Coordinates of C-alpha atoms in Angstrom, one line a residue:
X1 CA 0.2 0.0 -0.1
X2 CA 1.3 3.4 -1.1
X3 CA 1.0 6.3 1.4
X4 CA 1.7 9.6 0.6
X5 CA 3.2 12.0 3.4
X6 CA 3.2 15.9 3.1
X7 CA 5.3 17.6 5.7
X8 CA 5.5 21.2 5.5
X9 CA 8.7 22.6 7.4
X10 CA 8.6 26.4 8.1
X11 CA 12.0 27.5 9.8
X12 CA 14.5 30.2 10.1
X13 CA 18.0 28.7 8.8
X14 CA 19.7 31.1 10.8
X15 CA 19.8 32.8 14.3
X16 CA 16.7 35.0 14.4
X17 CA 18.2 38.3 15.2
X18 CA 14.8 40.3 14.5
X19 CA 11.4 39.9 12.9
X20 CA 9.5 41.6 10.7
X21 CA 10.6 44.1 8.1
X22 CA 13.7 44.9 10.2
X23 CA 17.1 44.8 8.7
X24 CA 19.7 43.0 10.1
X25 CA 23.7 42.6 8.7
X26 CA 24.7 38.9 8.1
X27 CA 27.3 37.0 6.1
X28 CA 27.0 34.5 3.3
X29 CA 29.2 32.3 1.6
X30 CA 29.1 31.5 -2.1
X31 CA 31.5 29.7 -4.3
X32 CA 32.2 29.7 -8.1
X33 CA 34.4 27.6 -10.8
X34 CA 36.8 29.8 -12.6
X35 CA 37.0 29.0 -16.2
X36 CA 39.5 29.8 -18.7
X37 CA 41.3 32.1 -16.0
X38 CA 38.2 34.3 -16.3
X39 CA 38.4 35.6 -12.6
X40 CA 36.2 38.4 -12.5
X41 CA 33.2 36.0 -14.1
X42 CA 34.0 33.7 -11.7
X43 CA 33.8 36.5 -8.7
X44 CA 30.4 37.5 -9.9
X45 CA 28.9 34.2 -9.9
X46 CA 30.4 33.6 -6.5
X47 CA 28.7 36.9 -5.1
X48 CA 25.3 36.0 -6.7
X49 CA 25.7 32.4 -4.7
X50 CA 27.0 34.1 -1.5
X51 CA 23.7 36.7 -1.7
X52 CA 21.4 33.7 -2.1
X53 CA 23.0 32.1 1.0
X54 CA 22.2 35.7 2.9
X55 CA 18.7 35.6 1.6
X56 CA 18.3 31.8 2.9
X57 CA 19.6 32.8 6.3
X58 CA 17.6 35.4 6.9
X59 CA 14.0 34.1 6.7
X60 CA 13.5 31.1 4.3
X61 CA 10.4 28.7 3.8
X62 CA 11.2 25.0 3.7
X63 CA 8.6 22.6 2.1
X64 CA 9.4 18.9 1.8
X65 CA 7.1 16.3 0.2
X66 CA 8.3 12.7 1.0
X67 CA 6.3 9.6 -0.8
X68 CA 6.7 6.3 1.2
X69 CA 6.0 2.8 0.1
X70 CA 6.3 0.1 2.8
X71 CA 8.1 2.1 4.8
X72 CA 10.7 3.1 2.6
X73 CA 11.2 6.7 1.2
X74 CA 10.8 6.2 -2.9
X75 CA 10.9 10.0 -3.5
X76 CA 11.8 13.4 -2.1
X77 CA 11.3 16.8 -2.9
X78 CA 12.4 20.0 -1.1
X79 CA 11.5 23.6 -2.4
X80 CA 12.9 27.0 -1.0
X81 CA 11.5 30.2 -1.2
X82 CA 12.7 33.3 0.3
X83 CA 11.2 36.4 1.4
X84 CA 14.6 38.5 2.2
X85 CA 16.1 41.6 -0.1
X86 CA 19.8 42.2 0.6
X87 CA 21.0 46.0 0.3
X88 CA 24.8 47.4 0.9
X89 CA 26.4 43.9 0.0
X90 CA 30.0 43.9 -0.2
X91 CA 32.9 41.4 -0.5
X92 CA 34.8 41.3 2.7
X93 CA 37.0 38.0 2.0
X94 CA 38.0 36.2 -0.9
X95 CA 39.9 32.9 -1.3
X96 CA 40.7 31.1 -4.3
X97 CA 42.0 27.4 -4.2
X98 CA 43.1 26.0 -7.8
X99 CA 39.9 26.9 -10.1
X100 CA 37.9 27.3 -7.0
X101 CA 36.4 30.7 -5.4
X102 CA 35.3 31.2 -2.7
X103 CA 33.8 34.9 -1.6
X104 CA 31.9 35.9 1.8
X105 CA 30.1 38.8 1.6
X106 CA 28.2 40.9 4.1
X107 CA 25.0 43.0 3.7
X108 CA 21.8 44.4 5.5
X109 CA 19.1 42.0 5.0
X110 CA 15.4 42.6 5.6
X111 CA 12.2 41.4 4.4
X112 CA 11.0 41.8 1.0
X113 CA 7.5 43.5 0.8
X114 CA 6.7 42.8 -3.0
X115 CA 6.4 39.2 -3.6
X116 CA 5.1 40.1 -7.5
X117 CA 8.4 39.8 -9.7
X118 CA 7.7 43.1 -11.3
X119 CA 10.4 42.4 -13.9
X120 CA 11.8 45.5 -15.9
X121 CA 9.0 47.4 -14.6
X122 CA 10.3 47.2 -11.3
X123 CA 12.9 49.9 -12.0
X124 CA 10.6 52.4 -13.8
X125 CA 8.6 55.0 -12.3
X126 CA 4.8 54.9 -12.8
X127 CA 3.0 58.5 -12.9
X128 CA 0.3 58.9 -10.6
X129 CA -2.3 61.8 -9.1
X130 CA -3.2 62.3 -5.8
X131 CA -6.7 63.9 -5.5
X132 CA -8.4 65.0 -2.4
X133 CA -10.3 62.9 0.2
X134 CA -13.7 64.4 1.0
X135 CA -15.3 64.2 4.5
X136 CA -18.4 61.9 5.0
X137 CA -19.3 63.7 7.9
X138 CA -17.6 67.3 7.9
X139 CA -19.5 68.4 11.1
X140 CA -17.2 66.0 13.1
X141 CA -14.3 68.2 12.4
X142 CA -15.6 71.2 14.0
X143 CA -14.1 69.9 17.2
X144 CA -10.3 71.4 16.8
X145 CA -11.3 73.4 13.7
X146 CA -9.6 70.6 11.2
X147 CA -12.2 71.0 8.5
X148 CA -9.0 71.1 6.3
X149 CA -8.6 67.7 6.4
X150 CA -9.9 66.7 2.7
X151 CA -7.1 68.6 1.2
X152 CA -4.1 68.4 3.7
X153 CA -4.4 64.6 4.1
X154 CA -3.9 64.0 0.7
X155 CA -0.9 66.8 0.4
X156 CA 1.0 64.9 3.1
X157 CA 0.3 61.7 1.6
X158 CA 2.0 63.2 -1.6
X159 CA 4.7 64.4 0.2
X160 CA 5.3 60.8 1.6
X161 CA 5.3 59.3 -1.9
X162 CA 7.5 61.9 -3.2
X163 CA 10.0 61.0 -0.5
X164 CA 10.0 57.6 -1.2
X165 CA 11.2 58.0 -4.5
X166 CA 9.9 55.3 -6.5
X167 CA 6.8 57.0 -8.3
X168 CA 6.2 60.3 -10.2
X169 CA 3.6 62.0 -8.1
X170 CA 1.4 64.7 -9.3
X171 CA -1.0 66.6 -6.8
X172 CA -4.8 67.3 -7.6
X173 CA -5.8 67.5 -4.4
X174 CA -8.6 69.9 -4.7
X175 CA -10.4 67.4 -7.3
X176 CA -13.1 65.3 -5.7
X177 CA -13.7 61.7 -7.4
X178 CA -17.1 60.8 -5.9
X179 CA -20.6 62.3 -5.7
X180 CA -21.8 59.2 -3.7
X181 CA -19.6 59.3 -0.6
X182 CA -21.7 56.5 1.6
X183 CA -21.1 54.5 -1.2
X184 CA -17.6 55.4 -2.6
X185 CA -15.9 53.7 -4.7
X186 CA -19.0 52.0 -6.1
X187 CA -20.5 53.9 -8.9
X188 CA -23.9 53.3 -11.2
X189 CA -22.1 51.6 -14.0
X190 CA -22.0 47.7 -14.5
X191 CA -17.9 47.7 -14.4
X192 CA -17.6 49.8 -11.4
X193 CA -15.4 52.4 -13.3
X194 CA -15.3 56.3 -12.9
X195 CA -15.4 58.4 -16.2
X196 CA -14.1 61.3 -14.1
X197 CA -11.1 59.4 -13.4
X198 CA -10.4 58.8 -17.0
X199 CA -10.8 62.4 -17.7
X200 CA -8.2 63.0 -14.6
X201 CA -5.7 60.4 -15.8
X202 CA -5.8 61.6 -19.4
X203 CA -5.6 65.4 -18.6
X204 CA -2.7 64.9 -16.0
X205 CA -1.0 62.1 -18.1
X206 CA -1.0 59.8 -15.1
X207 CA -1.4 55.9 -15.1
X208 CA -2.9 55.9 -11.5
X209 CA -5.4 58.0 -9.5
X210 CA -5.1 58.1 -5.7
X211 CA -7.9 58.9 -4.2
X212 CA -10.1 58.3 -0.8
X213 CA -12.6 59.1 1.9
X214 CA -12.6 60.4 5.2
X215 CA -15.2 58.3 6.9
X216 CA -14.7 59.3 10.6
X217 CA -13.1 62.0 12.5
X218 CA -15.3 61.7 15.4
X219 CA -14.7 62.2 19.1
X220 CA -15.8 59.3 21.5
X221 CA -17.6 61.5 23.4
X222 CA -19.1 64.6 22.1
X223 CA -20.5 65.8 25.9
X224 CA -16.8 65.9 26.8
X225 CA -16.2 69.0 25.1
X226 CA -18.2 71.5 26.1
X227 CA -17.2 75.2 27.1
X228 CA -18.3 75.4 30.7
X229 CA -16.1 75.6 33.3
X230 CA -17.2 72.4 34.6
X231 CA -16.5 70.5 31.2
X232 CA -12.8 72.1 31.2
X233 CA -12.2 70.9 34.9
X234 CA -13.3 67.4 34.1
X235 CA -11.0 67.1 31.0
X236 CA -8.0 68.5 33.2
X237 CA -8.5 65.8 35.5
X238 CA -9.1 63.2 32.8
X239 CA -12.2 62.0 34.0
X240 CA -14.1 62.2 30.7
X241 CA -13.3 60.2 27.5
X242 CA -11.2 62.1 25.1
X243 CA -10.5 59.6 22.6
X244 CA -11.0 60.6 18.7
X245 CA -11.2 58.3 16.1
X246 CA -9.6 58.4 12.3
X247 CA -10.8 56.2 9.7
X248 CA -10.0 56.7 5.9
X249 CA -10.7 54.7 2.6
X250 CA -7.6 54.6 0.0
X251 CA -8.7 53.6 -3.2
X252 CA -6.2 53.4 -6.4
X253 CA -7.7 53.3 -10.0
X254 CA -6.3 52.6 -13.1
X255 CA -6.2 55.7 -15.2
X256 CA -6.5 53.7 -18.5
X257 CA -9.9 51.7 -17.8
X258 CA -11.0 53.7 -14.7
X259 CA -11.2 50.1 -12.9
X260 CA -10.3 50.3 -9.2
X261 CA -7.1 48.1 -8.5
X262 CA -6.5 48.5 -4.8
X263 CA -8.9 49.5 -1.8
X264 CA -7.9 49.3 1.9
X265 CA -9.3 51.2 5.2
X266 CA -7.0 52.6 7.5
X267 CA -8.0 53.4 11.3
X268 CA -6.8 54.6 14.4
X269 CA -8.1 56.1 17.4
X270 CA -5.9 58.2 20.5
X271 CA -6.3 60.9 22.7
X272 CA -7.3 64.3 21.4
X273 CA -5.5 66.4 24.0
X274 CA -5.2 69.7 22.3
X275 CA -5.7 72.7 24.6
X276 CA -8.5 75.4 23.7
X277 CA -7.5 77.4 20.5
X278 CA -4.1 75.1 20.3
X279 CA -5.1 73.3 17.1
X280 CA -6.5 75.2 14.1
X281 CA -6.1 72.8 11.0
X282 CA -5.5 69.4 9.9
X283 CA -1.7 70.0 9.6
X284 CA -1.1 72.5 12.2
X285 CA 1.6 72.2 14.4
X286 CA -0.8 72.0 17.5
X287 CA -2.8 68.9 15.6
X288 CA 0.9 67.5 15.3
X289 CA 1.6 67.8 18.9
X290 CA -1.5 65.8 19.9
X291 CA -1.3 62.1 20.5
X292 CA -4.1 62.0 17.6
X293 CA -2.2 64.1 15.3
X294 CA 0.7 61.7 16.0
X295 CA -1.3 58.5 15.3
X296 CA -2.8 59.9 12.0
X297 CA 0.6 60.8 11.1
X298 CA 2.0 57.4 11.6
X299 CA -1.0 56.1 9.5
X300 CA -0.5 58.6 6.7
X301 CA 3.0 56.8 6.5
X302 CA 1.2 53.6 6.2
X303 CA -1.0 54.6 3.4
X304 CA 2.2 55.8 1.4
X305 CA 3.8 52.6 1.9
X306 CA 0.5 50.8 0.8
X307 CA 0.3 52.8 -2.4
X308 CA 4.0 51.8 -3.2
X309 CA 3.8 48.3 -2.6
X310 CA 0.4 48.3 -4.4
X311 CA 1.7 49.9 -7.9
X312 CA 5.1 47.8 -7.3
X313 CA 3.3 45.0 -9.2
X314 CA 1.6 46.8 -11.6
X315 CA 3.4 47.0 -15.6
X316 CA 4.6 50.1 -16.4
X317 CA 2.2 51.9 -19.0
X318 CA 2.4 55.2 -21.3
X319 CA 0.6 56.4 -24.2
X320 CA 1.7 56.8 -27.6
X321 CA 1.8 60.2 -28.7
X322 CA 2.7 60.1 -32.4
X323 CA 3.2 57.4 -35.4
X324 CA 5.2 58.4 -37.9
X325 CA 6.2 55.5 -40.4
X326 CA 8.3 53.2 -38.2
X327 CA 9.0 55.6 -35.8
X328 CA 7.1 56.3 -32.5
X329 CA 7.0 58.9 -30.1
X330 CA 5.8 57.9 -26.2
X331 CA 4.3 60.3 -23.3
X332 CA 7.2 59.2 -21.3
X333 CA 10.9 59.8 -20.9
X334 CA 13.8 59.9 -18.8
X335 CA 12.0 61.1 -15.6
X336 CA 10.3 57.9 -15.6
X337 CA 13.5 55.9 -15.9
X338 CA 13.2 55.1 -19.7
X339 CA 16.5 54.9 -21.7
X340 CA 17.7 54.2 -24.8
X341 CA 17.6 50.5 -25.8
X342 CA 14.6 49.9 -24.0
X343 CA 11.8 47.9 -25.5
X344 CA 8.2 48.2 -24.8
X345 CA 5.3 46.1 -26.3
X346 CA 2.8 48.0 -28.3
X347 CA -1.0 47.5 -27.7
X348 CA -3.9 48.8 -29.8
X349 CA -6.7 50.6 -28.1
X350 CA -10.0 49.6 -29.5
X351 CA -13.6 51.3 -28.5
X352 CA -17.0 50.1 -29.8
X353 CA -19.4 52.4 -31.6
X354 CA -22.4 51.2 -30.1
X355 CA -20.7 51.9 -26.5
X356 CA -18.6 54.6 -26.7
X357 CA -18.3 55.0 -22.8
X358 CA -16.9 51.7 -22.1
X359 CA -13.4 51.0 -21.1
X360 CA -10.9 50.7 -24.1
X361 CA -10.2 47.0 -25.1
X362 CA -6.5 46.5 -25.3
X363 CA -5.4 44.2 -28.2
X364 CA -1.4 43.0 -28.6
X365 CA -0.2 44.3 -31.9
X366 CA 2.6 41.6 -31.6
X367 CA 5.2 44.3 -31.8
X368 CA 7.7 46.3 -29.8
X369 CA 9.2 49.5 -30.0
X370 CA 12.7 50.1 -29.6
X371 CA 13.5 53.7 -27.8
X372 CA 16.6 55.4 -29.6
X373 CA 16.0 58.8 -28.1
X374 CA 14.9 59.7 -24.7
X375 CA 14.0 63.4 -23.5
X376 CA 12.9 63.8 -19.9
X377 CA 9.2 63.8 -20.6
X378 CA 8.9 61.8 -23.6
X379 CA 10.7 59.2 -25.8
X380 CA 11.1 58.4 -29.6
X381 CA 11.7 55.0 -30.9
X382 CA 11.4 52.7 -33.9
X383 CA 9.3 49.8 -34.7
X384 CA 10.3 47.0 -37.4
X385 CA 6.7 47.4 -39.3
X386 CA 5.1 50.3 -40.3
X387 CA 2.6 51.8 -38.1
X388 CA 0.0 52.2 -41.1
X389 CA 0.0 48.7 -41.8
X390 CA -0.4 47.8 -38.1
X391 CA -2.9 50.5 -37.4
X392 CA -0.6 51.6 -34.6
X393 CA -1.6 55.2 -33.6
X394 CA -2.2 57.8 -31.2
X395 CA -3.8 57.0 -27.7
X396 CA -2.7 53.4 -28.1
X397 CA -0.3 52.2 -25.2
X398 CA 3.3 50.9 -25.1
X399 CA 3.8 48.4 -21.7
X400 CA 7.1 47.3 -20.0
X401 CA 6.0 44.1 -17.8

């Protein structure tokens, strides 16, 4: 009788110094054979092997599957999948014995947030517009006079995204994407897309639109914020509930289809310990000094990290601005990270006459454009076939996966 044993063992292959996404310094060893005296090639190969050793030391998943027959293992398979990322890697020792080269490297290892393998698109900066975050209940902002939260929050989110450096970020914080805040981002269309997202993305030349709704700014006990002497006394001695809530939905829309690609609610609560008149605005110094302001500030940092992580797995897409024979001009250039020699796949954007408002369908043209000239905000390249033959034209798109 044949029995199948499936064992899943998850372990750490080195001493656990820290957990989570904190970086640790580790050393790894790699070996490579020297072929035809090419020491540099062997060193590069040994360095790669040493980096793999670093990653596996930090945190690896080992999964073994054994097949047994009559108590004897007849087949054994082991899979390794590391979720580590190495930075500041340097060779600290090198030893050669005959044709065998051994190197030891040291590097900062941390958990890799993205597991998508974004390929060549990972090095490019996608264009993103950040719009306003309207408040579902504006009256909640009266305490502390933080009625400017709908514009200040996205401005702070925009600043965080710019500081992270992985995206091209544009501000549209006075724009509102939703007319029905209670049910946002749901809209009265079958595919749940937003036509105003398409308009904004086309106008600003962005690939994604980041928007949201502030769901809650309320205080736990509204009666605790009276202006009488007794109310002030009770707040002073801490016998009333001074907590305040914050909740906001973050939504990312694709600028070419108008469809939502990411949604998450971020929420926190903390003491609203601002003195009378000390807070006048969501981003004021008085607001930032409160425990509530600090909690919200940390949450905005989490929102920025979530945007970066969500878009890391998306392909890089740009519009075609012009087609002239074999030549193609794209609406993205050096500021997005494009370089001469880059190859982008071309896709035709097709709409139907009986449904002009529907999202365009993309059809693979089965041709690539190779960039010859790259300017800051646009680039030019050539394709092997004539654009007229393939019907490639303006507003079609180019993609790097």
